[in-house]
Coordinates of C-alpha atoms in Angstrom, one line a residue:
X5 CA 8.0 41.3 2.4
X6 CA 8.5 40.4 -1.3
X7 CA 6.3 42.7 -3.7
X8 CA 6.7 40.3 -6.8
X9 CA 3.0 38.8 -7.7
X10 CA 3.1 34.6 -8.1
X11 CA 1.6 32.9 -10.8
X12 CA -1.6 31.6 -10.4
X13 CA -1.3 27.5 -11.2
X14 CA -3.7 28.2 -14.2
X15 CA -1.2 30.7 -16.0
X16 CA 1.9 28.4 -15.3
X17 CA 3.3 26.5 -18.7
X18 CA 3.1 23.3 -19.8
X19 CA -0.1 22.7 -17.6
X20 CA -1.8 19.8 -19.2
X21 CA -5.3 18.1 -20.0
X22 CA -6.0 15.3 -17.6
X23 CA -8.1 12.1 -17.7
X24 CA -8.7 9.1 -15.7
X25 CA -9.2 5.7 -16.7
X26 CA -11.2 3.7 -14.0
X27 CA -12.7 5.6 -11.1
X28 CA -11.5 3.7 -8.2
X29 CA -10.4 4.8 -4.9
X30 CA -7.0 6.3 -6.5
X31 CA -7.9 7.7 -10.0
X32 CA -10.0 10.8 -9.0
X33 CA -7.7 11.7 -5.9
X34 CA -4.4 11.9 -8.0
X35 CA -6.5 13.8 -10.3
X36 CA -7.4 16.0 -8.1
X37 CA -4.2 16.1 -6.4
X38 CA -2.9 17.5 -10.2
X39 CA -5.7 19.8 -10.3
X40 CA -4.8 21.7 -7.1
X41 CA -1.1 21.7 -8.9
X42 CA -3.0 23.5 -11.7
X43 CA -3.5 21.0 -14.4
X44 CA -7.2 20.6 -15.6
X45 CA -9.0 17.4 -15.2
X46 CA -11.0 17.3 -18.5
X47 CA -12.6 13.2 -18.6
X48 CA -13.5 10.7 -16.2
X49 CA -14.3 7.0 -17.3
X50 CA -16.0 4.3 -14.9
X51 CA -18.2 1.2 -14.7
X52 CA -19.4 0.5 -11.2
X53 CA -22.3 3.1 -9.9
X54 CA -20.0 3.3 -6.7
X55 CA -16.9 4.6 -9.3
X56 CA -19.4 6.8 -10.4
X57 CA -20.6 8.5 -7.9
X58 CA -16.8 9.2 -6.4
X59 CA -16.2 10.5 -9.5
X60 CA -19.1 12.8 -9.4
X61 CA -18.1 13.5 -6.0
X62 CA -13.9 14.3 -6.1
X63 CA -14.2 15.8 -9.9
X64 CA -17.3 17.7 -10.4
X65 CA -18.1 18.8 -13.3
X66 CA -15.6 16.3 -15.3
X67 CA -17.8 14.3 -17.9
X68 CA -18.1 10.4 -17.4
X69 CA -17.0 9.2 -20.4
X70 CA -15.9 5.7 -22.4
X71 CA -12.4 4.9 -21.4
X72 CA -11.7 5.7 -25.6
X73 CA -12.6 9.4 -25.1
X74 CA -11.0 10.1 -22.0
X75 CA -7.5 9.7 -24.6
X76 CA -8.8 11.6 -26.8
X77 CA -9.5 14.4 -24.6
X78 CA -6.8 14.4 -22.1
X79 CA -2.8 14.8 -22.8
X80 CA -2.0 13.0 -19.6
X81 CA -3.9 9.6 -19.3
X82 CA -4.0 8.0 -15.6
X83 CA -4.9 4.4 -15.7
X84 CA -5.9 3.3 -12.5
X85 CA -7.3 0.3 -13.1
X86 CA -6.5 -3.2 -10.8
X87 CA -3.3 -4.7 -12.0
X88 CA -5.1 -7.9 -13.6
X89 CA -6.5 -6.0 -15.8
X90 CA -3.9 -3.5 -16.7
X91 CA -2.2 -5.7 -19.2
X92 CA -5.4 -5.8 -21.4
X93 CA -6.4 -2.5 -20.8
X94 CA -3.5 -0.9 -22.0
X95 CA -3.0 -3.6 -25.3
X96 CA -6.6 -2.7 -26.3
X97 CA -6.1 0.7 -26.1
X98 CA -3.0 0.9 -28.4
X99 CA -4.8 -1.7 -30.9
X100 CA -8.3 0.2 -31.8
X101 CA -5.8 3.4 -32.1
X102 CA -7.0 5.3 -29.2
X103 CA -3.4 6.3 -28.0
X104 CA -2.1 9.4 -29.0
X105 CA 1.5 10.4 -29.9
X106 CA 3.2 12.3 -27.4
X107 CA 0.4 11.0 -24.7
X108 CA 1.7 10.7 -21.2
X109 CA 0.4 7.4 -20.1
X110 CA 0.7 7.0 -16.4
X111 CA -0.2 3.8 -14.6
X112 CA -0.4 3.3 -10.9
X113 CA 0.0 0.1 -10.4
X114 CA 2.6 -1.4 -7.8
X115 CA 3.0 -4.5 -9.5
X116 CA 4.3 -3.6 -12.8
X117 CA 6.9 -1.2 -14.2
X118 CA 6.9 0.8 -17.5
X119 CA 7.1 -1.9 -19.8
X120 CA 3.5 -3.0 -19.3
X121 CA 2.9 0.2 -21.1
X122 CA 5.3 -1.4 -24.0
X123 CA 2.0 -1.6 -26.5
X124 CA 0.9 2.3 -25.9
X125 CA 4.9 3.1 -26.3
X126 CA 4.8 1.9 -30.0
X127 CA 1.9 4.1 -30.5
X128 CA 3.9 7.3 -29.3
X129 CA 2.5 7.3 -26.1
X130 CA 5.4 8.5 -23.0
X131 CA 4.8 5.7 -20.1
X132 CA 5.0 6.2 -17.0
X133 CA 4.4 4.1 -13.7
X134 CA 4.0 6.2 -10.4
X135 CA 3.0 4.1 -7.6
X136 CA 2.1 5.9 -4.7
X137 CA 2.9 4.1 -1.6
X138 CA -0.7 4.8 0.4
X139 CA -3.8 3.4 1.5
X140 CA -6.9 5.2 -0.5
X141 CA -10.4 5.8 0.6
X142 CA -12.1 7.0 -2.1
X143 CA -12.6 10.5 -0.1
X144 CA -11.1 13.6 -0.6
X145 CA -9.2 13.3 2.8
X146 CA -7.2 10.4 0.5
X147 CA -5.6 14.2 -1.8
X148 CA -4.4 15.7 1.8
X149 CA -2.7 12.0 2.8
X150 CA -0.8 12.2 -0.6
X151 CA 1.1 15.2 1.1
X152 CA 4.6 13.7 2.0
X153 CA 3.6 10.2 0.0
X154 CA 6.0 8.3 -1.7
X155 CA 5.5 7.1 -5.0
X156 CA 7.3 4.2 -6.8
X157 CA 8.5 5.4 -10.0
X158 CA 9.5 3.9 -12.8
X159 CA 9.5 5.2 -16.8
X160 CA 12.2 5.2 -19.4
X161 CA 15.5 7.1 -18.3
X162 CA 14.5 10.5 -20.7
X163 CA 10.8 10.8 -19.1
X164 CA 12.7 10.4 -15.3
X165 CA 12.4 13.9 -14.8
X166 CA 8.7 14.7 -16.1
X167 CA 7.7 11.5 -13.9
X168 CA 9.4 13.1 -11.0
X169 CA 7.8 15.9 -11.5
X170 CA 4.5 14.9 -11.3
X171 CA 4.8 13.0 -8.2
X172 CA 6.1 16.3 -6.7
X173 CA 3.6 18.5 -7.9
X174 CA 0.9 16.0 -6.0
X175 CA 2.9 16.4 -2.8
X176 CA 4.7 13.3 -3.2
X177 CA 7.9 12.0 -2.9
X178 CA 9.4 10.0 -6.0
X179 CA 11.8 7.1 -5.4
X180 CA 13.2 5.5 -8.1
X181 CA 12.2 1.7 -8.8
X182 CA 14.2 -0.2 -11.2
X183 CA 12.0 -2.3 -13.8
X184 CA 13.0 -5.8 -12.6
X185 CA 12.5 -4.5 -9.1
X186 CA 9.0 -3.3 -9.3
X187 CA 7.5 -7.3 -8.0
X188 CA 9.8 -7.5 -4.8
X189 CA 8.9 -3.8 -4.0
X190 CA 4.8 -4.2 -4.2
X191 CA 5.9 -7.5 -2.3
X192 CA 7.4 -5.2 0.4
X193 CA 4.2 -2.9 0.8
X194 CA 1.6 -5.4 0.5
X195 CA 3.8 -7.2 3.6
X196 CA 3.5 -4.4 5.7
X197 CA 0.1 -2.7 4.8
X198 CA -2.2 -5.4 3.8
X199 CA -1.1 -7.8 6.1
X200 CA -0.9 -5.1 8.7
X201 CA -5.2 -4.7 8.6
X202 CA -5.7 -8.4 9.0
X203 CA -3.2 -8.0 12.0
X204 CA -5.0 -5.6 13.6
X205 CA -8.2 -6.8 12.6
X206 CA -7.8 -10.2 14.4
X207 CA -5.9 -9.0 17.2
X208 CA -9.3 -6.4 17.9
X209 CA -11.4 -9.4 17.5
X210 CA -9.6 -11.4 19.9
X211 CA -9.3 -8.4 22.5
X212 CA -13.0 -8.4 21.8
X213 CA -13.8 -12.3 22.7
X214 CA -11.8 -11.7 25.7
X215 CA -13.7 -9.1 27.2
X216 CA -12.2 -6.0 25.6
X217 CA -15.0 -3.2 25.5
X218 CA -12.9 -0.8 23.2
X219 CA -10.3 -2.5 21.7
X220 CA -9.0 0.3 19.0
X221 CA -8.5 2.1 22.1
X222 CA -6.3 -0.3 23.8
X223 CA -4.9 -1.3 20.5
X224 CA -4.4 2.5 19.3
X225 CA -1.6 3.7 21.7
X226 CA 0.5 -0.2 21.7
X227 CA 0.6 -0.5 17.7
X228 CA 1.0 3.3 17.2
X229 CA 4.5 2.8 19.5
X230 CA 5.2 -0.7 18.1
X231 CA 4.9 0.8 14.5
X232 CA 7.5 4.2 15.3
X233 CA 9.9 2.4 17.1
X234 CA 9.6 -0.5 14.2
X235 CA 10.2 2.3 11.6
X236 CA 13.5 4.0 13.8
X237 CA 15.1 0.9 15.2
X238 CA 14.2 -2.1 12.9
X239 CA 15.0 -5.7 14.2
X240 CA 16.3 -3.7 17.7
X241 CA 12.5 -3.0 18.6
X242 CA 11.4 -6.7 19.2
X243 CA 9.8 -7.1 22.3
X244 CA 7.1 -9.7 23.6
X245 CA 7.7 -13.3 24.2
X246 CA 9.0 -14.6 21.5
X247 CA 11.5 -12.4 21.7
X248 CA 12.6 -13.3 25.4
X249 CA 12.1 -16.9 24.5
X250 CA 8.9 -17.4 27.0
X251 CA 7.6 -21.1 25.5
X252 CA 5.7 -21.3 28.1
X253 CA 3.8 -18.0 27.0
X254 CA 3.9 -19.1 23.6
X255 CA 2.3 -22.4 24.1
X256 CA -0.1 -20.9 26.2
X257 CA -1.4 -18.3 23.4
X258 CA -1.3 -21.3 21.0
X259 CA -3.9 -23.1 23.5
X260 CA -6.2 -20.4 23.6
X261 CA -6.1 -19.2 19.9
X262 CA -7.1 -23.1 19.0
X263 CA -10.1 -22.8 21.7
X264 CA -11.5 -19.2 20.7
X265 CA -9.7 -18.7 17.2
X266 CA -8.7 -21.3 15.3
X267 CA -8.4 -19.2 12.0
X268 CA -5.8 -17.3 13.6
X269 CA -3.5 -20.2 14.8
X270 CA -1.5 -20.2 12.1
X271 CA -1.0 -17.1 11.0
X272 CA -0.2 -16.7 14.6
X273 CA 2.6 -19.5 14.1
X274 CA 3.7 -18.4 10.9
X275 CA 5.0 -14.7 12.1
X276 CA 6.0 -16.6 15.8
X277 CA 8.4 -18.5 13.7
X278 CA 9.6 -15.4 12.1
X279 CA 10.0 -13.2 14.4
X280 CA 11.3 -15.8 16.2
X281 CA 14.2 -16.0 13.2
X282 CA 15.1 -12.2 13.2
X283 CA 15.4 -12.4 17.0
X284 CA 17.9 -15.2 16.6
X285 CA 19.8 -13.6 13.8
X286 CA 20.3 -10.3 15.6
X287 CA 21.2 -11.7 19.5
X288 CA 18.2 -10.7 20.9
X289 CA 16.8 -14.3 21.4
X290 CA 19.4 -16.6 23.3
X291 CA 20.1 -19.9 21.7
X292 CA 19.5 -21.9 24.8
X293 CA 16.1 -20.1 25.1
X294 CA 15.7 -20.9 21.3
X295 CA 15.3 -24.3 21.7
X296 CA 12.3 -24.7 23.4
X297 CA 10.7 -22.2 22.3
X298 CA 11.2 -23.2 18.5
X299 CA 10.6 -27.1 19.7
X300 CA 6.9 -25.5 20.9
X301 CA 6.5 -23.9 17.4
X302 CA 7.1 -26.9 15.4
X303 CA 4.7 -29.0 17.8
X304 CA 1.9 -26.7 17.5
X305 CA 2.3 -26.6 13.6
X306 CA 1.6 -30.7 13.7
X307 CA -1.7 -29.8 15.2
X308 CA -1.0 -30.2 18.7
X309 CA -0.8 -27.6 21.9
X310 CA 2.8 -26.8 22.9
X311 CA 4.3 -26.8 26.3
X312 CA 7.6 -27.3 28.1
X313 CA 6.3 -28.0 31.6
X314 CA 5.4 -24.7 32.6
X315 CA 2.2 -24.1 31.5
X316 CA -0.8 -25.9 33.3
X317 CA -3.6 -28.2 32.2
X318 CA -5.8 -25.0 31.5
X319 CA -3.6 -23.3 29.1
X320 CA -2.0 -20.7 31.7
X321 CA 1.2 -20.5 33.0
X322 CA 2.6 -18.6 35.8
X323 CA 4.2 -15.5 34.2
X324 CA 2.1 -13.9 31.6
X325 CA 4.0 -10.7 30.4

């Protein structure tokens, strides 16, 4: 067993001031996050009572203080503020001389790269975008999820390093975004987590109207599979009916969404036709099977229910798999 003594985090060098600008869900976990990496959370700034209290909550003792002070006191700056407001955030900032030189500036928004930082960059400030790639609660469970996390990160090519740095010293995993690229990749996770919880969310309240006593339970084990075989095999894990080219199924759902769920009809169209697409593309949808089923898409998006003769008056159809 090794006999040499390790550092506390405290006594490592180059450990740095930290402050957070807008006490939302993310803010005061990456700062905490850092502060388990042994920097020192120092100022906390927020408007709502709700960003208040989490501060209180996932920083104690770090002073709530205007957004001005926190760069005075800190020298690395989070600003984890929506993305709409970013832009003039980060412009006022630099204008009533509140950036420092040789600040690290470090924004967290998905949306834009470093050069929304441009204004605090003439100041002196370093900018930074890191990005991480996770769903926040505003609890301290959201530091442990940042284990294994992948940020997005994008900052001028001399600060790649330090940004790299950081994201590993909260657990995460950098991956490099190009500026121009940073719009297609928030694109990309909005796609597949947003849209995900309004997925799930009308799919329970459907299971629900039909009878469903728990449906997270019965939901829980299909989308957990769905989701890892998604992630290993990509287009190859389509199953369903739209995937076999089962119109008849298809039509029938479209019956019953318009009778119990009408808000859902055509979002339920809308990823039918797509999936529908990718199937097509990679041979797992036969063209002659296509047809129909596609011909049943198109009618139901002019308002009307679809069928091709095998599903009766009452919306069923003799093979529901």
């Amino acid at each position: 067993m090794s006999t040499v003594q390790q550092p506390d985090p405290s006594d490592r060098p180059a450990r740095l001031t930290v402050g957070v600008v807008g006490a939302g869900r993310v803010g005061p976990a990456l700062a905490a996050s850092l502060q388990l990496a042994g920097h020192r959370p120092v100022a906390v700034s927020g408007v709502s009572d709700a960003s208040r209290r989490r501060a209180e909550a996932m920083l104690p003792d770090v002073p709530l203080v205007p957004p001005a002070e926190v760069l005075q006191r800190a020298d690395l700056v989070l600003l984890t503020v929506p993305d709409d407001a970013l832009p003039g955030l980060v412009t006022g900032l630099a204008e009533t001389g509140a950036v420092r030189p040789g600040q690290l500036l470090v924004h967290t928004s998905g949306r834009y790269g470093a050069k929304v930082l441009d204004p605090a960059l003439r100041a002196g400030a370093l900018p930074l975008a890191l990005h991480p790639a996770m769903t926040f609660t505003g609890t301290p469970v959201d530091v442990q999820r940042l284990a294994g996390c992948s940020f997005g990160v994008t900052a001028p090519e001399e600060l790649r390093l330090a940004a790299e740095a950081l994201v590993i010293e909260m657990g995460g995993e950098p991956e490099w975004i190009f500026e121009e690229n940073r719009p297609l990749y928030h694109a990309a996770l909005a796609l597949g987590a947003n849209h995900l919880v309004t997925l799930v969310a009308q799919a329970m309240e459907l299971l629900r109207t039909a009878g469903v006593e728990a449906p997270d339970r019965m939901l829980g084990p299909l989308l957990g599979a769905a989701l890892d075989n998604a992630l290993r095999s990509g287009d190859a894990a389509l199953t369903g009916p739209v995937a076999r080219g089962d119109a008849g199924t298809v039509a029938a759902h479209v019956t019953e969404l318009r009778r119990h769920a009408p808000q859902a009809v055509d979002g339920y169209l809308a990823m039918a036709r797509a999936t529908a697409d990718r199937a097509l593309a990679h041979g797992l949808l036969k063209p002659e099977l296509a047809e129909d089923l596609l011909g049943v898409l198109a009618h139901s998006a002019d308002g009307a229910d679809g069928g091709n003769g095998t599903t009766g008056t009452d919306g069923t159809e003799g093979n529901p798999r």
